Tab-separated table of C-alpha atoms and ligand atoms in Angstrom:
chain	number	residue	atom	x	y	z
A	1	MET	CA	-9.257	6.507	21.624
A	2	LYS	CA	-10.422	7.615	18.194
A	3	LEU	CA	-11.633	4.791	15.953
A	4	PRO	CA	-11.239	4.959	12.165
A	5	PRO	CA	-14.325	5.795	10.067
A	6	TYR	CA	-16.947	2.995	10.000
A	7	PHE	CA	-15.546	1.409	13.169
A	8	ALA	CA	-17.619	2.150	16.295
A	9	TYR	CA	-18.881	0.682	19.563
A	10	ARG	CA	-22.613	0.052	19.835
A	11	ASP	CA	-23.884	-1.106	23.236
A	12	GLY	CA	-20.329	-2.072	24.146
A	13	ALA	CA	-19.808	-4.142	20.981
A	14	LEU	CA	-17.253	-3.184	18.349
A	15	CYS	CA	-18.970	-2.886	14.952
A	16	ILE	CA	-17.622	-2.529	11.448
A	17	GLU	CA	-20.297	-0.659	9.537
A	18	GLU	CA	-23.495	-2.425	10.647
A	19	VAL	CA	-21.929	-5.734	11.668
A	20	ALA	CA	-20.656	-6.744	15.110
A	21	ALA	CA	-17.029	-7.870	15.031
A	22	SER	CA	-17.983	-10.765	17.333
A	23	ALA	CA	-20.440	-12.063	14.712
A	24	ILE	CA	-17.634	-12.099	12.120
A	25	ALA	CA	-15.348	-14.015	14.491
A	26	GLU	CA	-18.151	-16.483	15.293
A	27	ARG	CA	-18.861	-17.154	11.659
A	28	PHE	CA	-15.380	-17.158	10.126
A	29	GLY	CA	-13.099	-17.853	13.085
A	30	THR	CA	-9.887	-16.008	13.968
A	31	PRO	CA	-7.480	-14.616	12.961
A	32	THR	CA	-9.520	-12.866	10.279
A	33	TYR	CA	-8.916	-9.671	8.366
A	34	VAL	CA	-12.024	-7.505	8.054
A	35	TYR	CA	-12.383	-4.619	5.618
A	36	SER	CA	-15.088	-1.971	5.451
A	37	LYS	CA	-16.231	-1.408	1.898
A	38	ALA	CA	-17.515	2.052	2.771
A	39	ALA	CA	-14.164	2.995	4.306
A	40	LEU	CA	-12.302	1.800	1.197
A	41	LEU	CA	-14.562	3.828	-1.066
A	42	ARG	CA	-14.392	6.869	1.179
A	43	ALA	CA	-10.576	6.839	1.054
A	44	PHE	CA	-10.634	6.376	-2.714
A	45	ASP	CA	-13.142	9.149	-3.163
A	46	ALA	CA	-10.930	11.572	-1.249
A	47	TYR	CA	-8.514	11.232	-4.197
A	48	GLN	CA	-10.986	10.635	-6.987
A	49	ALA	CA	-13.339	13.539	-6.280
A	50	THR	CA	-10.455	16.030	-6.360
A	51	CYS	CA	-8.790	14.397	-9.367
A	52	ALA	CA	-11.985	14.061	-11.405
A	53	ALA	CA	-12.681	17.760	-10.908
A	54	ARG	CA	-9.389	18.598	-12.577
A	55	GLY	CA	-10.745	17.777	-16.021
A	56	PRO	CA	-9.378	19.686	-18.976
A	57	SER	CA	-6.077	20.908	-17.485
A	58	GLY	CA	-4.527	17.546	-18.278
A	59	GLY	CA	-6.352	15.253	-15.898
A	60	ALA	CA	-5.242	13.373	-12.840
A	61	VAL	CA	-5.364	9.631	-12.358
A	62	VAL	CA	-5.336	7.580	-9.170
A	63	CYS	CA	-3.388	4.340	-9.634
A	64	TYR	CA	-3.869	2.130	-6.573
A	65	ALA	CA	-0.576	0.543	-5.449
A	66	VAL	CA	-1.653	-3.093	-5.410
A	67	LYS	CA	1.058	-4.311	-3.051
A	68	ALA	CA	-0.632	-2.654	-0.057
A	69	ASN	CA	-3.574	-5.060	-0.272
A	70	SER	CA	-3.991	-7.224	-3.332
A	71	ASN	CA	-7.219	-9.073	-2.499
A	72	LEU	CA	-9.306	-9.433	-5.680
A	73	ALA	CA	-12.387	-7.907	-4.073
A	74	VAL	CA	-10.405	-4.815	-3.065
A	75	LEU	CA	-8.991	-4.479	-6.587
A	76	GLN	CA	-12.436	-5.028	-8.106
A	77	LEU	CA	-13.933	-2.336	-5.885
A	78	PHE	CA	-11.302	0.199	-6.946
A	79	ALA	CA	-11.493	-0.834	-10.607
A	80	ARG	CA	-15.257	-0.237	-10.579
A	81	ALA	CA	-14.688	3.130	-8.907
A	82	GLY	CA	-12.416	4.130	-11.782
A	83	ALA	CA	-8.927	3.487	-10.422
A	84	GLY	CA	-5.829	2.677	-12.383
A	85	PHE	CA	-3.240	0.415	-10.763
A	86	ASP	CA	0.433	0.457	-9.825
A	87	ILE	CA	1.950	-3.027	-9.852
A	88	VAL	CA	5.365	-4.454	-9.023
A	89	SER	CA	5.191	-8.001	-10.413
A	90	GLY	CA	3.632	-10.257	-13.017
A	91	GLY	CA	1.570	-11.759	-10.210
A	92	GLU	CA	0.040	-8.385	-9.428
A	93	LEU	CA	-0.609	-7.830	-13.146
A	94	ALA	CA	-2.583	-11.076	-13.299
A	95	ARG	CA	-4.535	-10.099	-10.185
A	96	VAL	CA	-5.520	-6.705	-11.561
A	97	LEU	CA	-6.738	-8.232	-14.807
A	98	ALA	CA	-8.614	-10.995	-12.936
A	99	ALA	CA	-10.302	-8.312	-10.838
A	100	GLY	CA	-11.493	-6.439	-13.925
A	101	GLY	CA	-8.859	-3.688	-14.020
A	102	ARG	CA	-8.012	-2.179	-17.397
A	103	ALA	CA	-4.583	-3.053	-18.753
A	104	ASP	CA	-4.011	0.437	-20.139
A	105	SER	CA	-4.544	1.885	-16.655
A	106	ILE	CA	-1.631	-0.096	-15.214
A	107	LEU	CA	1.791	1.274	-14.254
A	108	PHE	CA	4.516	-1.335	-13.802
A	109	SER	CA	6.944	-0.192	-11.078
A	110	GLY	CA	9.777	-2.013	-9.373
A	111	VAL	CA	13.545	-2.153	-9.433
A	112	GLY	CA	13.801	-5.593	-11.066
A	113	LYS	CA	11.422	-6.898	-13.713
A	114	SER	CA	12.116	-10.220	-15.416
A	115	PRO	CA	11.972	-10.515	-19.216
A	116	ASP	CA	8.890	-12.752	-18.794
A	117	GLU	CA	7.135	-10.108	-16.751
A	118	MET	CA	8.034	-7.429	-19.312
A	119	ARG	CA	6.680	-9.592	-22.119
A	120	GLN	CA	3.486	-10.391	-20.216
A	121	ALA	CA	2.879	-6.673	-19.577
A	122	LEU	CA	3.591	-5.756	-23.207
A	123	ASP	CA	1.253	-8.472	-24.483
A	124	VAL	CA	-1.712	-7.135	-22.514
A	125	GLY	CA	-0.858	-3.514	-23.332
A	126	ILE	CA	-0.147	-1.883	-19.979
A	127	GLY	CA	-0.169	1.891	-19.655
A	128	CYS	CA	3.430	2.519	-18.643
A	129	PHE	CA	6.633	0.870	-17.423
A	130	ASN	CA	8.257	2.810	-14.611
A	131	VAL	CA	11.871	2.036	-15.448
A	132	GLU	CA	14.472	2.315	-12.691
A	133	SER	CA	17.828	1.945	-14.462
A	134	LEU	CA	19.464	2.150	-17.877
A	135	SER	CA	20.112	-1.581	-17.795
A	136	GLU	CA	16.435	-2.217	-17.294
A	137	ALA	CA	15.633	0.149	-20.186
A	138	ARG	CA	18.002	-1.796	-22.460
A	139	GLN	CA	16.441	-5.111	-21.439
A	140	LEU	CA	12.937	-3.752	-21.992
A	141	SER	CA	13.992	-2.399	-25.378
A	142	ALA	CA	15.203	-5.875	-26.373
A	143	VAL	CA	12.018	-7.565	-25.162
A	144	ALA	CA	9.820	-4.992	-26.926
A	145	ASN	CA	11.738	-5.339	-30.179
A	146	ALA	CA	11.543	-9.108	-30.093
A	147	ALA	CA	7.795	-8.825	-29.543
A	148	GLY	CA	7.390	-6.178	-32.222
A	149	LYS	CA	5.868	-3.763	-29.694
A	150	LEU	CA	6.463	-0.261	-28.462
A	151	ALA	CA	6.844	-0.059	-24.683
A	152	PRO	CA	5.568	3.154	-23.059
A	153	VAL	CA	8.122	4.196	-20.428
A	154	SER	CA	8.688	6.660	-17.658
A	155	LEU	CA	11.916	6.826	-15.704
A	156	ARG	CA	11.706	6.681	-11.957
A	157	VAL	CA	14.060	9.322	-10.738
A	158	ASN	CA	15.363	9.529	-7.238
A	159	PRO	CA	14.918	13.182	-6.269
A	160	ASP	CA	17.164	12.848	-3.178
A	161	VAL	CA	14.684	14.274	-0.691
A	162	ASP	CA	14.362	13.090	2.870
A	163	ALA	CA	10.868	11.710	3.380
A	164	ARG	CA	11.451	11.638	7.164
A	165	THR	CA	9.934	8.204	7.649
A	166	HIS	CA	11.145	4.753	8.773
A	167	PRO	CA	14.435	3.847	6.973
A	168	TYR	CA	12.861	0.658	5.528
A	169	ILE	CA	10.142	2.685	3.806
A	170	ALA	CA	12.183	5.729	2.762
A	171	THR	CA	13.031	5.315	-0.902
A	172	GLY	CA	13.954	8.767	-2.190
A	173	LEU	CA	17.418	9.291	-0.719
A	174	LYS	CA	20.669	9.054	-2.682
A	175	GLU	CA	21.663	5.837	-0.907
A	176	SER	CA	18.399	4.072	-1.799
A	177	LYS	CA	18.300	1.194	-4.297
A	178	PHE	CA	15.352	2.836	-6.056
A	179	GLY	CA	15.296	5.063	-9.088
A	180	ILE	CA	17.827	6.857	-11.236
A	181	PRO	CA	19.976	9.464	-9.445
A	182	TYR	CA	18.557	12.924	-10.063
A	183	ALA	CA	21.847	14.255	-11.397
A	184	ASP	CA	21.901	11.533	-14.085
A	185	ALA	CA	18.264	11.887	-15.108
A	186	VAL	CA	18.615	14.047	-18.241
A	187	SER	CA	21.381	11.924	-19.712
A	188	ALA	CA	19.423	8.768	-18.835
A	189	TYR	CA	16.389	10.151	-20.681
A	190	ARG	CA	18.573	10.954	-23.700
A	191	ALA	CA	19.895	7.399	-23.737
A	192	VAL	CA	16.437	5.868	-23.318
A	193	ALA	CA	14.872	8.065	-25.986
A	194	ALA	CA	17.442	6.698	-28.434
A	195	LEU	CA	16.608	3.051	-27.689
A	196	PRO	CA	14.376	1.263	-30.192
A	197	GLY	CA	11.065	-0.138	-28.987
A	198	LEU	CA	10.626	2.424	-26.208
A	199	ALA	CA	8.369	5.475	-26.152
A	200	VAL	CA	9.164	7.990	-23.416
A	201	ILE	CA	5.856	9.216	-22.019
A	202	GLY	CA	6.438	10.356	-18.447
A	203	VAL	CA	8.519	11.099	-15.382
A	204	ASP	CA	7.979	9.544	-12.003
A	205	CYS	CA	9.196	9.212	-8.427
A	206	HIS	CA	8.099	7.623	-5.177
A	207	ILE	CA	9.966	8.975	-2.173
A	208	GLY	CA	8.714	6.730	0.610
A	209	SER	CA	5.780	5.535	2.612
A	210	GLN	CA	3.803	6.638	5.683
A	211	LEU	CA	4.755	10.275	5.020
A	212	LEU	CA	3.207	12.609	7.562
A	213	GLU	CA	4.148	15.944	5.976
A	214	VAL	CA	3.501	17.422	2.555
A	215	ALA	CA	6.831	19.290	2.411
A	216	PRO	CA	9.031	16.423	1.121
A	217	LEU	CA	6.443	15.616	-1.555
A	218	MET	CA	6.393	19.254	-2.679
A	219	GLU	CA	10.193	19.224	-2.760
A	220	ALA	CA	10.075	16.139	-4.985
A	221	LEU	CA	7.446	17.800	-7.190
A	222	ASP	CA	9.666	20.859	-7.656
A	223	LYS	CA	12.523	18.606	-8.710
A	224	LEU	CA	10.384	16.735	-11.244
A	225	ILE	CA	9.132	20.030	-12.648
A	226	GLU	CA	12.711	21.224	-13.032
A	227	LEU	CA	13.568	17.939	-14.727
A	228	ILE	CA	10.644	18.119	-17.167
A	229	ASP	CA	11.769	21.644	-18.138
A	230	ALA	CA	15.328	20.406	-18.628
A	231	LEU	CA	14.040	17.532	-20.760
A	232	ALA	CA	11.972	19.885	-22.903
A	233	ALA	CA	15.091	21.993	-23.455
A	234	ALA	CA	16.787	18.804	-24.648
A	235	GLY	CA	13.904	18.104	-27.041
A	236	ILE	CA	12.311	15.344	-24.943
A	237	PHE	CA	8.648	15.911	-24.170
A	238	VAL	CA	6.682	13.941	-21.594
A	239	GLY	CA	2.929	13.781	-21.139
A	240	HIS	CA	2.689	12.835	-17.479
A	241	LEU	CA	4.167	13.482	-14.087
A	242	ASP	CA	3.767	10.684	-11.539
A	243	LEU	CA	4.369	11.677	-7.919
A	244	GLY	CA	4.082	8.156	-6.525
A	245	GLY	CA	2.282	7.260	-3.319
A	246	GLY	CA	3.340	7.546	0.276
A	247	ILE	CA	0.611	9.490	2.073
A	248	GLY	CA	0.585	8.331	5.678
A	249	ILE	CA	-2.387	7.263	7.743
A	250	ARG	CA	-3.294	7.715	11.364
A	251	TYR	CA	-2.315	4.591	13.358
A	252	GLY	CA	-2.455	6.298	16.736
A	253	ASP	CA	-2.484	10.012	17.407
A	254	GLU	CA	-0.185	11.178	14.624
A	255	ALA	CA	-1.275	14.139	12.522
A	256	THR	CA	-1.086	13.150	8.905
A	257	ILE	CA	-1.674	14.554	5.455
A	258	GLU	CA	-5.204	15.389	4.281
A	259	THR	CA	-5.580	13.923	0.811
A	260	ALA	CA	-7.578	16.813	-0.636
A	261	GLU	CA	-5.196	19.407	0.784
A	262	TYR	CA	-2.184	17.592	-0.642
A	263	LEU	CA	-3.757	17.245	-4.084
A	264	GLY	CA	-4.834	20.877	-3.999
A	265	ARG	CA	-1.281	22.006	-3.331
A	266	VAL	CA	0.078	19.798	-6.118
A	267	PHE	CA	-2.495	21.062	-8.618
A	268	GLU	CA	-1.836	24.680	-7.672
A	269	ARG	CA	1.922	24.258	-8.099
A	270	VAL	CA	1.568	22.435	-11.413
A	271	ASP	CA	-0.960	24.918	-12.802
A	272	ARG	CA	1.281	27.842	-11.847
A	273	TRP	CA	4.195	26.139	-13.634
A	274	ARG	CA	2.177	25.328	-16.757
A	275	SER	CA	0.824	28.872	-17.021
A	276	GLU	CA	4.370	30.265	-16.823
A	277	ARG	CA	5.360	28.051	-19.747
A	278	HIS	CA	5.050	29.493	-23.238
A	279	ASP	CA	3.599	26.244	-24.623
A	280	GLY	CA	1.152	25.927	-21.692
A	281	LYS	CA	0.545	22.334	-22.753
A	282	PRO	CA	-1.416	20.321	-20.177
A	283	ILE	CA	0.326	17.589	-18.254
A	284	ARG	CA	-1.387	14.568	-16.774
A	285	LEU	CA	-0.775	13.920	-13.088
A	286	LEU	CA	-0.568	10.413	-11.700
A	287	PHE	CA	-0.685	9.301	-8.080
A	288	GLU	CA	0.120	5.850	-6.719
A	289	PRO	CA	-1.480	5.679	-3.268
A	290	GLY	CA	-1.458	2.346	-1.472
A	291	ARG	CA	-1.640	2.591	2.298
A	292	SER	CA	-3.840	5.691	2.363
A	293	LEU	CA	-6.569	3.890	0.384
A	294	VAL	CA	-6.740	0.706	2.436
A	295	GLY	CA	-4.909	1.073	5.765
A	296	ASN	CA	-7.634	2.471	7.990
A	297	ALA	CA	-10.324	0.372	6.306
A	298	GLY	CA	-9.058	-2.925	7.731
A	299	ALA	CA	-8.705	-4.669	11.080
A	300	LEU	CA	-7.287	-7.987	12.173
A	301	LEU	CA	-9.606	-9.903	14.520
A	302	MET	CA	-7.928	-12.267	16.922
A	303	ARG	CA	-8.653	-14.265	20.046
A	304	THR	CA	-6.702	-14.409	23.303
A	305	LEU	CA	-5.365	-17.930	23.776
A	306	VAL	CA	-3.336	-17.757	26.983
A	307	LEU	CA	-2.636	-15.121	29.613
A	308	LYS	CA	0.835	-15.272	31.155
A	309	PRO	CA	1.205	-12.575	33.780
A	310	GLY	CA	4.845	-12.418	34.892
A	311	PRO	CA	7.238	-10.660	37.259
A	312	VAL	CA	8.454	-8.182	34.611
A	313	ARG	CA	5.930	-8.296	31.790
A	314	ASN	CA	2.441	-9.657	31.332
A	315	PHE	CA	2.065	-11.609	28.130
A	316	ALA	CA	-1.214	-12.193	26.367
A	317	VAL	CA	-0.722	-14.844	23.695
A	318	VAL	CA	-3.190	-14.320	20.880
A	319	ASP	CA	-4.004	-16.483	17.847
A	320	ALA	CA	-2.665	-13.915	15.349
A	321	ALA	CA	1.089	-13.642	14.906
A	322	MET	CA	3.898	-12.036	12.928
A	323	ASN	CA	3.055	-14.310	9.996
A	324	ASP	CA	-0.381	-12.627	9.861
A	325	LEU	CA	0.739	-9.051	10.570
A	326	LEU	CA	4.453	-8.462	10.099
A	327	ARG	CA	4.538	-4.673	10.486
A	328	PRO	CA	5.303	-4.564	14.234
A	329	THR	CA	8.168	-7.047	13.824
A	330	LEU	CA	9.490	-5.531	10.598
A	331	TYR	CA	9.117	-1.805	11.233
A	332	ASP	CA	8.471	-1.596	14.956
A	333	ALA	CA	5.048	-0.378	13.849
A	334	TRP	CA	2.366	0.675	16.316
A	335	HIS	CA	-1.216	-0.535	15.814
A	336	GLU	CA	-4.158	0.302	18.049
A	337	VAL	CA	-5.565	-2.843	19.685
A	338	VAL	CA	-9.084	-2.682	21.082
A	339	PRO	CA	-11.414	-5.160	22.763
A	340	VAL	CA	-14.326	-6.488	20.728
A	341	ARG	CA	-16.473	-6.079	23.872
A	342	SER	CA	-15.740	-2.940	25.839
A	343	ASP	CA	-17.387	-4.066	29.088
A	344	ALA	CA	-15.038	-6.747	30.419
A	345	GLY	CA	-15.629	-7.751	34.013
A	346	VAL	CA	-11.924	-7.920	34.909
A	347	PRO	CA	-9.487	-5.156	35.888
A	348	ALA	CA	-7.182	-3.718	33.234
A	349	LEU	CA	-3.489	-4.650	33.273
A	350	GLN	CA	-0.536	-3.721	31.079
A	351	TRP	CA	-0.201	-6.462	28.463
A	352	ASP	CA	2.292	-7.348	25.759
A	353	LEU	CA	0.317	-8.958	22.947
A	354	VAL	CA	2.378	-11.712	21.362
A	355	GLY	CA	1.734	-14.485	18.880
A	356	PRO	CA	2.374	-18.224	19.216
A	357	ILE	CA	5.389	-18.204	16.847
A	358	CYS	CA	8.786	-19.324	18.111
A	359	GLU	CA	10.510	-15.943	17.729
A	360	SER	CA	10.991	-13.274	20.356
A	361	GLY	CA	10.250	-10.813	17.561
A	362	ASP	CA	6.748	-12.237	17.277
A	363	TRP	CA	4.738	-9.472	18.888
A	364	LEU	CA	1.802	-7.290	17.856
A	365	ALA	CA	1.733	-4.663	20.594
A	366	HIS	CA	3.656	-3.716	23.734
A	367	ASP	CA	2.418	-2.264	27.004
A	368	ARG	CA	-1.289	-1.968	26.332
A	369	SER	CA	-3.737	-1.363	29.092
A	370	LEU	CA	-6.481	-3.934	28.478
A	371	ALA	CA	-9.002	-5.796	30.614
A	372	LEU	CA	-8.394	-9.274	29.271
A	373	ALA	CA	-9.650	-12.764	29.947
A	374	GLU	CA	-8.664	-15.893	28.052
A	375	GLY	CA	-10.931	-16.395	25.047
A	376	ASP	CA	-11.581	-12.650	24.613
A	377	LEU	CA	-11.662	-11.235	21.115
A	378	LEU	CA	-9.465	-8.281	20.151
A	379	ALA	CA	-9.205	-6.144	17.040
A	380	CYS	CA	-5.921	-4.804	15.753
A	381	LEU	CA	-6.931	-1.649	13.872
A	382	SER	CA	-5.621	0.081	10.748
A	383	ALA	CA	-4.347	-3.248	9.451
A	384	GLY	CA	-5.770	-2.964	5.931
A	385	ALA	CA	-2.425	-2.041	4.331
A	386	TYR	CA	0.657	-4.277	4.306
A	387	GLY	CA	-1.175	-6.723	6.590
A	388	MET	CA	-2.537	-9.704	4.685
A	389	ALA	CA	-0.329	-8.731	1.737
A	390	MET	CA	2.811	-9.444	3.799
A	391	SER	CA	1.489	-12.567	5.499
A	392	SER	CA	3.313	-15.877	5.310
A	393	ASN	CA	3.007	-19.477	6.412
A	394	TYR	CA	5.893	-19.368	8.870
A	395	ASN	CA	5.531	-22.074	11.526
A	396	SER	CA	3.128	-23.816	9.102
A	397	ARG	CA	0.335	-21.477	10.024
A	398	PRO	CA	-2.473	-21.264	7.464
A	399	ARG	CA	-3.156	-17.708	6.384
A	400	ALA	CA	-6.124	-15.814	7.805
A	401	ALA	CA	-9.527	-15.468	6.176
A	402	GLU	CA	-10.514	-12.082	4.714
A	403	VAL	CA	-14.005	-10.654	4.984
A	404	MET	CA	-15.498	-7.506	3.504
A	405	VAL	CA	-18.337	-5.779	5.304
A	406	ASP	CA	-20.882	-3.897	3.230
A	407	GLY	CA	-23.529	-2.308	5.437
A	408	GLN	CA	-25.219	-5.285	7.082
A	409	SER	CA	-23.777	-7.815	4.625
A	410	LEU	CA	-20.656	-9.916	4.921
A	411	HIS	CA	-18.630	-11.213	1.999
A	412	LEU	CA	-15.947	-13.819	2.532
A	413	VAL	CA	-13.324	-12.502	0.071
A	414	ARG	CA	-10.662	-15.081	0.877
A	415	ASP	CA	-11.119	-18.476	2.512
A	416	ARG	CA	-9.015	-19.330	5.489
A	417	GLU	CA	-6.169	-21.490	4.216
A	418	THR	CA	-6.302	-25.150	5.198
A	419	VAL	CA	-3.380	-27.093	6.598
A	420	ALA	CA	-3.580	-29.488	3.640
A	421	GLN	CA	-3.032	-26.533	1.269
A	422	LEU	CA	0.169	-25.664	3.093
A	423	PHE	CA	2.061	-28.661	1.745
A	424	ALA	CA	-0.054	-29.498	-1.304
A	425	HIS	CA	2.790	-28.383	-3.598
A	426	GLU	CA	5.542	-30.278	-1.819
A	427	HIS	CA	6.873	-33.693	-2.764
A	428	ARG	CA	8.197	-36.572	-0.712
A	429	LEU	CA	11.352	-38.213	-2.045
A	430	PRO	CA	10.792	-41.399	-4.095
B	501	PLP	C1	4.782	0.939	-2.393
B	501	PLP	C2	4.698	1.867	-3.521
B	501	PLP	C3	3.628	2.770	-3.597
B	501	PLP	C4	2.579	2.904	-2.521
B	501	PLP	O1	3.084	3.430	-1.339
B	501	PLP	P1	2.115	3.819	-0.142
B	501	PLP	O2	3.010	4.367	0.886
B	501	PLP	O3	1.453	2.559	0.299
B	501	PLP	O4	1.144	4.820	-0.649
B	501	PLP	C5	3.562	3.581	-4.709
B	501	PLP	N1	4.496	3.516	-5.697
B	501	PLP	C6	5.530	2.658	-5.650
B	501	PLP	C7	6.504	2.640	-6.751
B	501	PLP	C8	5.668	1.812	-4.562
B	501	PLP	O5	6.710	0.970	-4.513
């Protein structure tokens, strides 16, 4: 078993940076999400170091996709490290600003934005709207005109490439709800360029998530390059090319994409293209990584409540459930689950780890060989992305606490929800 960076066993005790996972569970209870600050910064730096070095040839900007993990402390950390942000709602916009992110570094993605959200984003002066349809462009034009503002826009095109990932997280195929069909892109740009209140500044795509190969991304890049050339021929000039996010992480033993290698290939391709062009004008590159910045930096700590060995399967009921970590239920996702103490005195058995929720789909892991006793602590690894962000209160379960480890220090970055908070906004009938 290979643990993610900054997760290690010391004297049989699982540690995150310099802190024992058991000490976190003692102090904050379970289930609790734990993030390593060093791991977050290391993942960010893998992008930032390569992008910062690009300098004069147009620059490259890393815009963290907030939906992967929107905790304020995580956003603040990335903002301080120089990140821009990719958001998909007015709620995420407010979070980024509350965390100290710069409005002009924000990209507003998403297939449906309300007029209120458009107005809110225009008022604070966001960097770009990633527009996904002509109807949306018309609505944004109306909102911008009414506000007396100019909305910077990029069109999200659907390059029709197969990202070869789970169907729920593949977004770049023709049948997907996302983006403007590639074949319609030039005429869509023409129409948008003619709308008042909009300034066309870029081109973007996002073909899917948990991608394990560079090839589909390079295919998408080639299509965007072709599109930008076609736009230039039509007299429409854009200043940036946004390749979206999607780089996969290692959950188990999969081989995934090395950030620096991917960026290197993109830069090489773009530089070759720009040098072939007569104008040779620089173009800014944008990336929208989510999972690859936060996924391996987080774990979900949980405690074994009940062991139910059975004739067909052995169930270990833990105190975390699908409301805390939905990915197994939603995507059939595989997460490594490890003991917080590696030296259990009981023999290992094959266990299905399930939560207390009244759904057969409430499971976290199947068929894991673990030496388990009731009361034992476990850590579900690589849970930093789409973990807490997708959590809910189903079965009236308060949401988990979130803790960030920094060397030997612990920061509680979100309190555990209380039961009273769960129905504080509800009203009894008169
Ligand atoms: C979700 C999303 C991302 C981030 O995807 P990851 O796979 O987490 O990197 C980036 N851009 C857009 C538009 C998204 O919807």
